[in-house]
Coordinates of C-alpha atoms and ligand atoms in Angstrom, one line a residue:
X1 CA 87.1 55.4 128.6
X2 CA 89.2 55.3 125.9
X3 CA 92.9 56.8 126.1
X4 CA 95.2 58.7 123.5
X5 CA 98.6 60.0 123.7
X6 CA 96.6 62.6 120.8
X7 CA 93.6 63.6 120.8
X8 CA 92.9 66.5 117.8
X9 CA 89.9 68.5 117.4
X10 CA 89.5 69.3 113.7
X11 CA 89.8 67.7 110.8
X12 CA 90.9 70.5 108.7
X13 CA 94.4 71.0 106.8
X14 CA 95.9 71.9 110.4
X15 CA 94.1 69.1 112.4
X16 CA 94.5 66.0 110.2
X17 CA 98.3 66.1 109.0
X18 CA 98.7 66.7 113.0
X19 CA 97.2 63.5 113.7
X20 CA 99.3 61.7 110.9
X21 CA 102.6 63.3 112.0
X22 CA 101.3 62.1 115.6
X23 CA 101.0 58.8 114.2
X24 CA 104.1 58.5 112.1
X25 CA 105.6 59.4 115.5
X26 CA 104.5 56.4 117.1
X27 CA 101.8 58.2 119.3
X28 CA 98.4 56.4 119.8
X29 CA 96.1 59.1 117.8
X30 CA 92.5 60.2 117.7
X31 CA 90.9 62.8 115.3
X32 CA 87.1 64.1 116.5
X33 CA 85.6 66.4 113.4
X34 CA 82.2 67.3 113.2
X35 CA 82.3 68.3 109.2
X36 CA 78.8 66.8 107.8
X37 CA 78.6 66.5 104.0
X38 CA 76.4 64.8 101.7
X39 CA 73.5 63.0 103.9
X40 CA 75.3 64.2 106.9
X41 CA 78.3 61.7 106.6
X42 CA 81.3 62.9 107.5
X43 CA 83.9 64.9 105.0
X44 CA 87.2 65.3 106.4
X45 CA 89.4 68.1 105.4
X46 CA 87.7 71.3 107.0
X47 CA 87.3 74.2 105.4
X48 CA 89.5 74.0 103.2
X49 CA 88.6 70.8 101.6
X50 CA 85.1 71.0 101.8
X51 CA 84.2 74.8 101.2
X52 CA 88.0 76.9 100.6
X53 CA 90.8 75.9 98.7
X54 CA 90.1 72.9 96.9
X55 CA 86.7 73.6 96.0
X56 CA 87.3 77.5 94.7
X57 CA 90.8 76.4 92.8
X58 CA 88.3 73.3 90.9
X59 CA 86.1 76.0 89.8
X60 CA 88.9 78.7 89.5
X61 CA 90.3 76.0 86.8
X62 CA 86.9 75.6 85.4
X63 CA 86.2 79.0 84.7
X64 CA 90.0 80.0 83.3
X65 CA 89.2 77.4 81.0
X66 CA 85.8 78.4 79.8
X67 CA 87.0 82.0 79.4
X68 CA 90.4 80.8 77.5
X69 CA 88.2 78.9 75.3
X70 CA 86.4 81.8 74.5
X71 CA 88.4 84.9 74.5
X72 CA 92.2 83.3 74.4
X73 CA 92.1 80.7 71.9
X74 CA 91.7 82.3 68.4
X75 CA 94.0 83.8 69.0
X76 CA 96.3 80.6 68.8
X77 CA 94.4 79.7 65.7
X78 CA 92.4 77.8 67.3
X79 CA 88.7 78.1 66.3
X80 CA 85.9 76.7 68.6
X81 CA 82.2 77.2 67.5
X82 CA 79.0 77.0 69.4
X83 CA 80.5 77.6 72.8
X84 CA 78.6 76.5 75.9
X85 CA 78.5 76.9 79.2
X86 CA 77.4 73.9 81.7
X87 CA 77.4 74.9 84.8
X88 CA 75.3 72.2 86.5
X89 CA 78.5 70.2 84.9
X90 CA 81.1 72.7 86.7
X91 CA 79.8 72.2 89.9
X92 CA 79.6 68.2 89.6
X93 CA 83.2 68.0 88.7
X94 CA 83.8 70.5 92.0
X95 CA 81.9 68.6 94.2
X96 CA 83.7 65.1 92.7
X97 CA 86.9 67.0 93.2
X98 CA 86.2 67.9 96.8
X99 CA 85.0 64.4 97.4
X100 CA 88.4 62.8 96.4
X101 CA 90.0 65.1 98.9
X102 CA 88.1 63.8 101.4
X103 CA 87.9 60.1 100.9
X104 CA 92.0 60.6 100.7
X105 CA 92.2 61.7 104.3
X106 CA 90.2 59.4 104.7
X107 CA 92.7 56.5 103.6
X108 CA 95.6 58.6 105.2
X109 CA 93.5 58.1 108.7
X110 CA 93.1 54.4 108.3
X111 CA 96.9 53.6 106.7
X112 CA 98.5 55.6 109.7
X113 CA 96.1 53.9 112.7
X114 CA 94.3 57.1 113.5
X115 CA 91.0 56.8 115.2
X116 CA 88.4 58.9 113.8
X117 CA 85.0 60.1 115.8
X118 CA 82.3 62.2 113.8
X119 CA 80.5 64.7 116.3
X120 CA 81.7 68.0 118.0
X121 CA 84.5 67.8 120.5
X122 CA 85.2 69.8 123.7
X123 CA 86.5 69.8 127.0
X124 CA 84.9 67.6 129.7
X125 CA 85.8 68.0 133.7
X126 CA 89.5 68.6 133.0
X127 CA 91.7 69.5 130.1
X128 CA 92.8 65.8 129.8
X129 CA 89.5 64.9 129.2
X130 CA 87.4 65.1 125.9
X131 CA 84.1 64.6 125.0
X132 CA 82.6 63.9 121.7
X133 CA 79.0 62.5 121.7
X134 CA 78.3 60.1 123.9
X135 CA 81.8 59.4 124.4
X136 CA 84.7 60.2 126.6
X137 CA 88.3 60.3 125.7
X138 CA 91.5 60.7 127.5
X139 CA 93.9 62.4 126.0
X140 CA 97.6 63.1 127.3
X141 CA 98.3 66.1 124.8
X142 CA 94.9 68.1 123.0
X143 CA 95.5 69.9 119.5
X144 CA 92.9 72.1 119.5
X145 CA 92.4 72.6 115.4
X146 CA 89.0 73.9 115.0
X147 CA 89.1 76.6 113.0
X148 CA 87.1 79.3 111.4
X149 CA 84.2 80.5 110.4
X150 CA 82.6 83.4 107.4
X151 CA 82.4 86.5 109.5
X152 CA 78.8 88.4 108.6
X153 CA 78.3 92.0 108.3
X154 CA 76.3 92.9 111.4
X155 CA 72.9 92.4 111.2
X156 CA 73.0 90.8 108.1
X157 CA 72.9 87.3 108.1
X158 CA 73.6 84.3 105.7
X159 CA 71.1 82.7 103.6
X160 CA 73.4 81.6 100.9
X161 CA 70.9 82.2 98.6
X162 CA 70.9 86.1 98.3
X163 CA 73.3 86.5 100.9
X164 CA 76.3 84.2 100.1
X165 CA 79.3 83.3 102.2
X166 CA 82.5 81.3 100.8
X167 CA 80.3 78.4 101.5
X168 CA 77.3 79.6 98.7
X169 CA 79.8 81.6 96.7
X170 CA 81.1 78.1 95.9
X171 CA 77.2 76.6 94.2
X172 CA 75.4 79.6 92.9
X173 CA 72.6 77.2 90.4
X174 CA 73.0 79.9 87.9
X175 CA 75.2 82.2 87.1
X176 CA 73.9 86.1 88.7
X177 CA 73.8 88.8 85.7
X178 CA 74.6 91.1 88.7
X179 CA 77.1 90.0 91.5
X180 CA 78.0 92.1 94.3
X181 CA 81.5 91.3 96.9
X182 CA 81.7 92.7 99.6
X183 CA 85.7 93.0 100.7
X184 CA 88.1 92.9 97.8
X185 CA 90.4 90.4 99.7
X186 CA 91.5 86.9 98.8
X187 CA 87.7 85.3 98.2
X188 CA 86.3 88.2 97.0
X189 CA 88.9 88.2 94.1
X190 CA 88.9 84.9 93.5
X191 CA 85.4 84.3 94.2
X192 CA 84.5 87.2 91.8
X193 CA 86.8 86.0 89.2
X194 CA 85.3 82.8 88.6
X195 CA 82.0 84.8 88.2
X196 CA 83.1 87.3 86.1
X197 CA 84.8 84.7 83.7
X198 CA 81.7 82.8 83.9
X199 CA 79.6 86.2 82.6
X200 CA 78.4 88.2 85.7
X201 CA 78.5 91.6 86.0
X202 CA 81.2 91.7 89.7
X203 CA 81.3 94.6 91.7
X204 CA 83.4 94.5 94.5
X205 CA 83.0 96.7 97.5
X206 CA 86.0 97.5 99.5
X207 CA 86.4 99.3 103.0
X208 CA 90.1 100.0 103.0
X209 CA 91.1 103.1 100.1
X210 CA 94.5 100.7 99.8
X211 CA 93.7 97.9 97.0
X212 CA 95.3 94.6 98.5
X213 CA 97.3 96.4 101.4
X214 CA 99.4 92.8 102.2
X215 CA 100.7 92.7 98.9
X216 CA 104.0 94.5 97.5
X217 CA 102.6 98.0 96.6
X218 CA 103.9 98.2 92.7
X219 CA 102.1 94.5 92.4
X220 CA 98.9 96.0 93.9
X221 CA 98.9 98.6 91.7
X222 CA 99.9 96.7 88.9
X223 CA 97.1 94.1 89.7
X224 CA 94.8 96.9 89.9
X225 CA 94.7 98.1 86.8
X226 CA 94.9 94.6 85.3
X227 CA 91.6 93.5 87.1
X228 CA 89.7 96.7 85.8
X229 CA 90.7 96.0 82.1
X230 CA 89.3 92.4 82.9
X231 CA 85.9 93.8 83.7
X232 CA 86.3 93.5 87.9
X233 CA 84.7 96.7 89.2
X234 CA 86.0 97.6 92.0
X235 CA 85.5 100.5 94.4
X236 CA 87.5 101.5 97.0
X237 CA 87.1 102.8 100.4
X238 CA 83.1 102.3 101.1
X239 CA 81.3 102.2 104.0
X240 CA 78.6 100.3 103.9
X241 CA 75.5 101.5 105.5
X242 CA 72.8 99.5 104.5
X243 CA 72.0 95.7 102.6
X244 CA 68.5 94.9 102.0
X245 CA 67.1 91.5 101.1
X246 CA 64.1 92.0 98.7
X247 CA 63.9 89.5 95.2
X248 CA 67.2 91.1 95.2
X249 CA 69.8 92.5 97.5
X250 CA 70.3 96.5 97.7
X251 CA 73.2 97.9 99.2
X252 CA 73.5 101.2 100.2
X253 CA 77.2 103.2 100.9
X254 CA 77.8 106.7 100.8
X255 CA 75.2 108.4 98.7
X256 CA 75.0 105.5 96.4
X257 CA 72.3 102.3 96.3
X258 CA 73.7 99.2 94.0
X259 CA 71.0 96.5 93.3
X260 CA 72.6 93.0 93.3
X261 CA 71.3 89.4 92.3
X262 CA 73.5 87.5 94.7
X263 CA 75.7 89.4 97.1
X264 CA 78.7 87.6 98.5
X265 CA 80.0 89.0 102.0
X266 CA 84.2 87.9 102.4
X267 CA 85.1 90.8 104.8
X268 CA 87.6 88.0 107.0
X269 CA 86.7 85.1 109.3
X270 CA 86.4 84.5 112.9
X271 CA 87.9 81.9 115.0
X272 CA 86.1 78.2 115.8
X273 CA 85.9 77.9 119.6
X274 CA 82.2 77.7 120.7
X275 CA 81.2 74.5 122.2
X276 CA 84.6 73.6 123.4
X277 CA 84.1 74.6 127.0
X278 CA 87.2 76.8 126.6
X279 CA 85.6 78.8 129.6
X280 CA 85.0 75.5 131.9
X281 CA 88.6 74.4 131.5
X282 CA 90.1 77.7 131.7
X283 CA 91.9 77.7 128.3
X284 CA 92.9 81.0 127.3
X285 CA 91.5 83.7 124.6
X286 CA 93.3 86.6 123.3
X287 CA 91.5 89.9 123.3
X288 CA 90.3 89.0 119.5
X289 CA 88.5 85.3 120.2
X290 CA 91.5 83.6 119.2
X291 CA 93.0 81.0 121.1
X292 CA 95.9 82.3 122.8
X293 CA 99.6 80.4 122.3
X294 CA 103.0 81.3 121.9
X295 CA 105.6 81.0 118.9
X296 CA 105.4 77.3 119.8
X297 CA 101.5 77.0 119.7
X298 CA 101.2 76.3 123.9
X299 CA 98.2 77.2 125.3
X300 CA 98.0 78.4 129.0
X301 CA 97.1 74.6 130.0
X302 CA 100.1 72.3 130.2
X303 CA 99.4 69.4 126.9
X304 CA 96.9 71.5 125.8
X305 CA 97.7 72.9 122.1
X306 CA 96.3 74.8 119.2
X307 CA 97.1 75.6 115.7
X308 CA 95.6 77.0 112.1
X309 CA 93.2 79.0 111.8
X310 CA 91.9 79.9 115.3
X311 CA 95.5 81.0 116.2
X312 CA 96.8 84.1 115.8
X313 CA 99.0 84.8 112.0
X314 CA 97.4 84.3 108.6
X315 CA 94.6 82.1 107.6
X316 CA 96.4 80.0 105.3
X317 CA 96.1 75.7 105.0
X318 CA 99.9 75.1 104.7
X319 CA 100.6 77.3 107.6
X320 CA 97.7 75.2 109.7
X321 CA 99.9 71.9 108.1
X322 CA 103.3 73.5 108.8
X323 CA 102.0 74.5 112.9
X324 CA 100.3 70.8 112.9
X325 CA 103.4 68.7 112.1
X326 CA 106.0 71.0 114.5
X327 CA 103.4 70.5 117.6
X328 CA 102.7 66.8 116.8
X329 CA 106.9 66.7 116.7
X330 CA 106.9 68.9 119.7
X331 CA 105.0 66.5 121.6
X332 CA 107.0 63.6 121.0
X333 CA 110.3 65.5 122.2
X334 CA 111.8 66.6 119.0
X335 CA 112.5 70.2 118.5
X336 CA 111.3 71.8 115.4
X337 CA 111.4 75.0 114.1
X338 CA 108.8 77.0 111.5
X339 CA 109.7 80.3 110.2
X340 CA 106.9 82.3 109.8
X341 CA 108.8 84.9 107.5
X342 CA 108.9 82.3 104.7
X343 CA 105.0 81.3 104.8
X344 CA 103.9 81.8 101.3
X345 CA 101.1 83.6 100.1
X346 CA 99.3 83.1 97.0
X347 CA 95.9 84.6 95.0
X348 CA 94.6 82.3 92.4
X349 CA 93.4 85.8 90.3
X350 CA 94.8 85.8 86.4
X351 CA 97.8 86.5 87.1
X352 CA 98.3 84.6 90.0
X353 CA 100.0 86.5 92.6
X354 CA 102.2 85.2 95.2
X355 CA 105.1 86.5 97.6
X356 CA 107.3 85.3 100.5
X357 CA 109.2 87.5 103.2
X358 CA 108.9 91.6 103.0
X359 CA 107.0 93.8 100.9
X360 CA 108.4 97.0 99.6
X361 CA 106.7 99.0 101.8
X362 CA 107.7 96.7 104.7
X363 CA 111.5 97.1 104.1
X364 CA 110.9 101.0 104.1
X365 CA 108.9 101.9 106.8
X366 CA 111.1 99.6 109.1
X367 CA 114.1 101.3 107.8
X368 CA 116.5 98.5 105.8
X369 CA 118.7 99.5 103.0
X370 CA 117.9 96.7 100.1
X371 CA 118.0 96.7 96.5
X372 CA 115.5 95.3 93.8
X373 CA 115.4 93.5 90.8
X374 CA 112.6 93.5 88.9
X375 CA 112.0 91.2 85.2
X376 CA 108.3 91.5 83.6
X377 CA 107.2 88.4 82.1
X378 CA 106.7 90.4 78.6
X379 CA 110.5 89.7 78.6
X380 CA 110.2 85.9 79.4
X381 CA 110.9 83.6 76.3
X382 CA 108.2 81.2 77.8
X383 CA 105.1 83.9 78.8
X384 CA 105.3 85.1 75.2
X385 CA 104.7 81.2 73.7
X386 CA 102.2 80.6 76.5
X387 CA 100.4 84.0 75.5
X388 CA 100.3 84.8 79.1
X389 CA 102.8 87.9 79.5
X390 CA 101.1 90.3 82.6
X391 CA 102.9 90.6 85.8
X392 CA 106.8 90.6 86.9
X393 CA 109.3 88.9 89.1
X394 CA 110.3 91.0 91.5
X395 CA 113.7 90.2 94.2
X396 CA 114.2 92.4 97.7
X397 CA 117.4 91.7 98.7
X398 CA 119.4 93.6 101.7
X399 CA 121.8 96.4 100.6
X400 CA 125.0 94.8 102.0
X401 CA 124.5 91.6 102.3
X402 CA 122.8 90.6 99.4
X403 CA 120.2 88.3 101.5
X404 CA 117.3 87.9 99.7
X405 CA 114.4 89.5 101.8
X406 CA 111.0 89.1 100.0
X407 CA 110.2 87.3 96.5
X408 CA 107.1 88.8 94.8
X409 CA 105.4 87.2 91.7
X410 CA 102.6 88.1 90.0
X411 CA 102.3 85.8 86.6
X412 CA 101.5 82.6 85.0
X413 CA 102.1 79.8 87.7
X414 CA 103.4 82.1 90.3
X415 CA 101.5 79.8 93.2
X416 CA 104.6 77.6 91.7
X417 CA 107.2 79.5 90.7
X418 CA 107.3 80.6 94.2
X419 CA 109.0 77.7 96.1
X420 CA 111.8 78.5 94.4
X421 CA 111.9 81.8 96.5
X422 CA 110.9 79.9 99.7
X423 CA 113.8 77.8 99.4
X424 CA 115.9 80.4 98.8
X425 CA 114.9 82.4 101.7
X426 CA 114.7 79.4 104.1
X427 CA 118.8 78.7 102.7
X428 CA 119.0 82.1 103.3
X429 CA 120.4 82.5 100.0
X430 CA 121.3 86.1 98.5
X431 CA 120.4 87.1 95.1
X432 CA 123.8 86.6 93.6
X433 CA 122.8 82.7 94.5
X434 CA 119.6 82.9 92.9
X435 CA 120.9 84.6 89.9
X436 CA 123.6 82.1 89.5
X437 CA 121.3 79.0 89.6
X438 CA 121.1 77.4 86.1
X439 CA 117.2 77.5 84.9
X440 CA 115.8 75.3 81.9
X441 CA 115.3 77.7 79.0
X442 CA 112.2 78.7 77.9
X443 CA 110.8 78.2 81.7
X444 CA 108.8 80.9 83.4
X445 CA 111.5 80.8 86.2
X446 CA 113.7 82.0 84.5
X447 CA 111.7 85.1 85.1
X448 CA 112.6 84.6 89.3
X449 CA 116.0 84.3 87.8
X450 CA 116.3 87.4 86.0
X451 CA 114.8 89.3 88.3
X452 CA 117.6 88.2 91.0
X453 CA 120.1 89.6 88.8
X454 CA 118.1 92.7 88.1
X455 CA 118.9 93.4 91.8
X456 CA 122.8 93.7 90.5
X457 CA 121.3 95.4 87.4
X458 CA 122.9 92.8 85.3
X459 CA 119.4 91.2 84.3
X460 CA 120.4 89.6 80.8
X461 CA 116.7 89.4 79.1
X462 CA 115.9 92.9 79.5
Ligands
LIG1 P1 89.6 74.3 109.1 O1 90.0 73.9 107.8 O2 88.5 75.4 109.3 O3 89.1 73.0 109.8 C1 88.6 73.0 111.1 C2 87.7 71.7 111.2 O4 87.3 71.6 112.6 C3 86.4 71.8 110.5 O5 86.1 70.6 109.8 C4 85.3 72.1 111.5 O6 84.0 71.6 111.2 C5 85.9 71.3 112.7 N1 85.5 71.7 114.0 C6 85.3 73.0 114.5 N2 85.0 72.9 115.8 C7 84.9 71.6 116.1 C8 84.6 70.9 117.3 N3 84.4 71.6 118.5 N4 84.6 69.6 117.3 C9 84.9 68.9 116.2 N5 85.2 69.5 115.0 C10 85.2 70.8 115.0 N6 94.2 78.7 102.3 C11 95.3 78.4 101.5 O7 96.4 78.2 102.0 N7 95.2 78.3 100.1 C12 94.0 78.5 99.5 O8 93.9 78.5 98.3 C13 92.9 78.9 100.3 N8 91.7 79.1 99.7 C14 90.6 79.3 100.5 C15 89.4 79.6 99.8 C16 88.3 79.9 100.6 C17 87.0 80.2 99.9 C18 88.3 79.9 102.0 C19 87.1 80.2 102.9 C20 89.5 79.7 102.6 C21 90.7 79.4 101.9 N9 91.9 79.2 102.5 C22 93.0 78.9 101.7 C23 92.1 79.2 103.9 C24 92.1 77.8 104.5 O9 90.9 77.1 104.1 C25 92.2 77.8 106.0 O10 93.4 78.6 106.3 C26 92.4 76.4 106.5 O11 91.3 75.6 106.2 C27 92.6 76.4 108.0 O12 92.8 75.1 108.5 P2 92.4 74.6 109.9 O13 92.7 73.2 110.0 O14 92.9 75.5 110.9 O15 90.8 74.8 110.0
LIG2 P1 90.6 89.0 103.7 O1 91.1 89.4 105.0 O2 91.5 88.5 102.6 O3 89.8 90.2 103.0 C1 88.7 90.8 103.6 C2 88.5 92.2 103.0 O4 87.3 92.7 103.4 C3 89.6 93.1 103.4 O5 90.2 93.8 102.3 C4 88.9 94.1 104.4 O6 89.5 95.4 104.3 C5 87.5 94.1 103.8 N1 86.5 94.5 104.7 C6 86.3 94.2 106.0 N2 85.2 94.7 106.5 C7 84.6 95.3 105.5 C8 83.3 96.0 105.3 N3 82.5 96.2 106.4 N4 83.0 96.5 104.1 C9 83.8 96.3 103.0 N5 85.0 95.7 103.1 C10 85.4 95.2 104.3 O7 89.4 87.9 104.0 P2 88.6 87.0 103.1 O8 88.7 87.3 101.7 O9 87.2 86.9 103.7 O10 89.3 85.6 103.3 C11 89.5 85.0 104.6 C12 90.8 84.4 104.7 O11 90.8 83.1 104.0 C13 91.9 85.2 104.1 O12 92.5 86.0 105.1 C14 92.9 84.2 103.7 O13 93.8 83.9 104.7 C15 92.1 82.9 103.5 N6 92.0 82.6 102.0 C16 93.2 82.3 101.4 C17 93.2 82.1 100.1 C18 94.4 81.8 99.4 O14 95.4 81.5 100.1 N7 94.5 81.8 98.1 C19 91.9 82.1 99.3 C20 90.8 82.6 100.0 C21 90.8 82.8 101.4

């Protein structure tokens, strides 16, 4: 038997910069993923790598190209004739991209002494014990990082031909004239971007009558209307009643049928934990499948614990990379901390939208006095010469102390322009600081900046 101060279940974004913390660390390591990829080798990197956010940003890139080509260049002056799309192409240079990724890990496992085992981990007599395959490890501490998975409408399965989760949304052969989402969350808008830039016809059908609820209201709304001038139909508040698979897919809510060439369903995900024996050991669920832990990511069995995805908080890879280096520093007696008020969130639509801390809404309904600053980017030196103007920077900061609270962006590289507010926020800086902060002129951050002074109404662009 073979024994581990580590042993990490998963080899997504959560599991495998655990295992190389674990390792910098000086911790004897092992890494069990049971990802198969091209002639079922293995491809570390999860979800994420293999079928999330490396994949759908490739083709996100793709596809914002192909439609800047099209629609945005003229209007540079520059002229491009005869136009083509090649799809076949598209996905290649996806699946090349994807492959990089994972051969990467793959040098990161072997430069940092990590032991990697291809096969599906779980739980043997005792917590301490792990089985993958044929064989049995010891482990002294577990990370459980396994996870999650599409979650289906019920009754309606995946094909990923007609029926298409983020897996099949990812390598449609051709490009549907009619595309239907289902959920008008983070895949189904950036899945039904890169479609709609790429020329289908994208309805997406949402249950909730709020359009992107998580986000700061006067962004949603903003967002809203930006989508529908881009051709994104979206309907709010269905209830879906029916889908039928025929040549095509039919989907029935309230007194209305829609026919649909390809149908993707991104209505959330569910938690990784069958085949782990969570039940034989006694490791804990919480009422929603997750695995249960505490701010620190303990499990109910001592050495035994879990991060990312099949933890409770959002579904996001740096938040699964953030969880797996504080437990793998955990373990080897340091004491860590992870704020999860300054987790960033970011949609890779056009304009990409991103925030950090409180939302509008958030700040009112829970009663704080704060003040805002907000600068659109049609005021931004830089947007204008870039031709990319939509959106705003917009700064929550509290009443009396100035502290800023929440960072909202919704712009040209706001997946970037948003550290800047993480850093603020984990300095704790107020927006005085921010506002104060020489930017490089013309910069798109100057936008952040502005908007910080905005919440003093002494904004000077605008
Ligand atoms: P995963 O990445 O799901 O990795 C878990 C791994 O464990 C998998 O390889 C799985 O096969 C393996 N596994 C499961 N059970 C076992 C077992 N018993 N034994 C062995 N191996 C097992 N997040 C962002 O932050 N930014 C983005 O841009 C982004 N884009 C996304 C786009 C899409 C289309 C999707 C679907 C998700 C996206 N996400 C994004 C979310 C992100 O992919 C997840 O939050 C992240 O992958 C979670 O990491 P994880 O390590 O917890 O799990
Ligand atoms: P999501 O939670 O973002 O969106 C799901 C949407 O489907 C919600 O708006 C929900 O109200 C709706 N919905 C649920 N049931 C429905 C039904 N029966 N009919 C119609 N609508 C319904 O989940 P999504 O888009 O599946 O993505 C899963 C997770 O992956 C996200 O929560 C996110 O954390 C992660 N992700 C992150 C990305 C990023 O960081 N850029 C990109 C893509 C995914």
């Amino acid at each position: 038997m073979k024994s581990f101060d580590v042993v990490v279940i998963g080899g997504g974004p959560g599991g495998y910069i655990a295992a190389i913390r674990a390792a910098q660390l000086g911790l004897t390591t092992a890494c069990i993923d049971e990802w198969k990829g091209a002639g079922g080798k293995p491809a570390l990197g999860g979800t994420c790598t293999n079928v999330g956010c490396i994949p759908s940003k490739a083709l996100l890139q793709s596809s914002e190209n192909f439609e800047h080509v099209g629609h945005g260049f003229a209007e540079h002056g520059v002229k491009v004739k005869g136009l083509e799309l090649d799809l076949a192409q598209m996905l290649k240079r996806k699946d090349k991209v994807v492959k990089s990724n994972n051969d990467g890990i793959v040098y990161l496992f072997k430069k940092n002494k990590i032991d990697f085992f291809h096969g599906r981990g779980g739980f043997g007599a005792s917590p301490n014990e792990i089985r993958v395959g044929e064989e049995v490890l010891n482990a002294k501490n577990v990370i459980v990082a396994t996870g999650s998975s599409p979650r289906a409408l019920p009754g309606v399965e995946f094909d990923e031909k007609l029926i298409l989760s983020n897996t099949g949304a990812l390598a449609i052969p051709e490009v549907p004239r009619r595309l239907g989402v289902i959920g008008a969350g983070v895949i189904g808008l950036e899945m039904g971007s890169v479609w709609r830039r790429l020329g289908s016809e994208v309805t997406l059908l949402e249950a909730l009558p709020t359009f992107l609820g998580a986000a700061d209201e006067q962004i949603a709304k903003e967002a809203a209307k930006l989508f529908a001038k881009q051709g994104l139909k979206i309907e709010l508040g269905v209830n879906i009643t029916k889908v039928e698979r025929k040549k095509t897919v039919s989907v029935q809510y309230g007194d209305k049928t829609a026919e649909f060439d390809r149908l993707i369903v991104s209505i959330g995900r569910v938690p990784n934990t069958e085949g782990l024996n969570a039940a034989g050991v006694g490791l804990a669920l919480d009422e929603r499948g997750f695995i249960a832990v505490d701010d620190e990511c303990r499990t109910n069995l001592p050495g035994v614990w879990a991060i990312g995805d099949v933890v409770r908080g959002p579904m996001l890879a740096h938040k699964a990379e953030e969880e797996g280096v504080v437990v793998a520093e955990r373990i080897a007696g340091q004491k860590p901390h992870l704020d999860f008020n300054t987790i960033p969130w970011v949609i890779y639509t056009n304009p990409e939208i991103a925030w950090v801390g409180k939302t509008e809404q958030q700040l009112k309904s829970e009663g704080v006095q704060y003040r805002a600053g907000v600068f659109p980017f049609s005021a931004n030196a830089r947007a204008r010469a870039l031709g990319d103007t939509a959106g705003m920077a917009k700064v929550l900061a509290h009443a009396k102390t100035d502290e800023i609270l929440g960072v909202h962006i919704m712009g040209p590289y706001a997946a970037e322009l948003i550290a800047e507010a993480v850093l603020a926020m984990e300095f704790r800086a107020s927006s005085e600081d921010v506002g104060m902060i020489c930017h490089a002129h013309p910069s798109l951050a100057e936008a952040l900046k502005d908007a910080a002074l905005g919440v003093d109404k002494r904004s000077l662009n605008i």
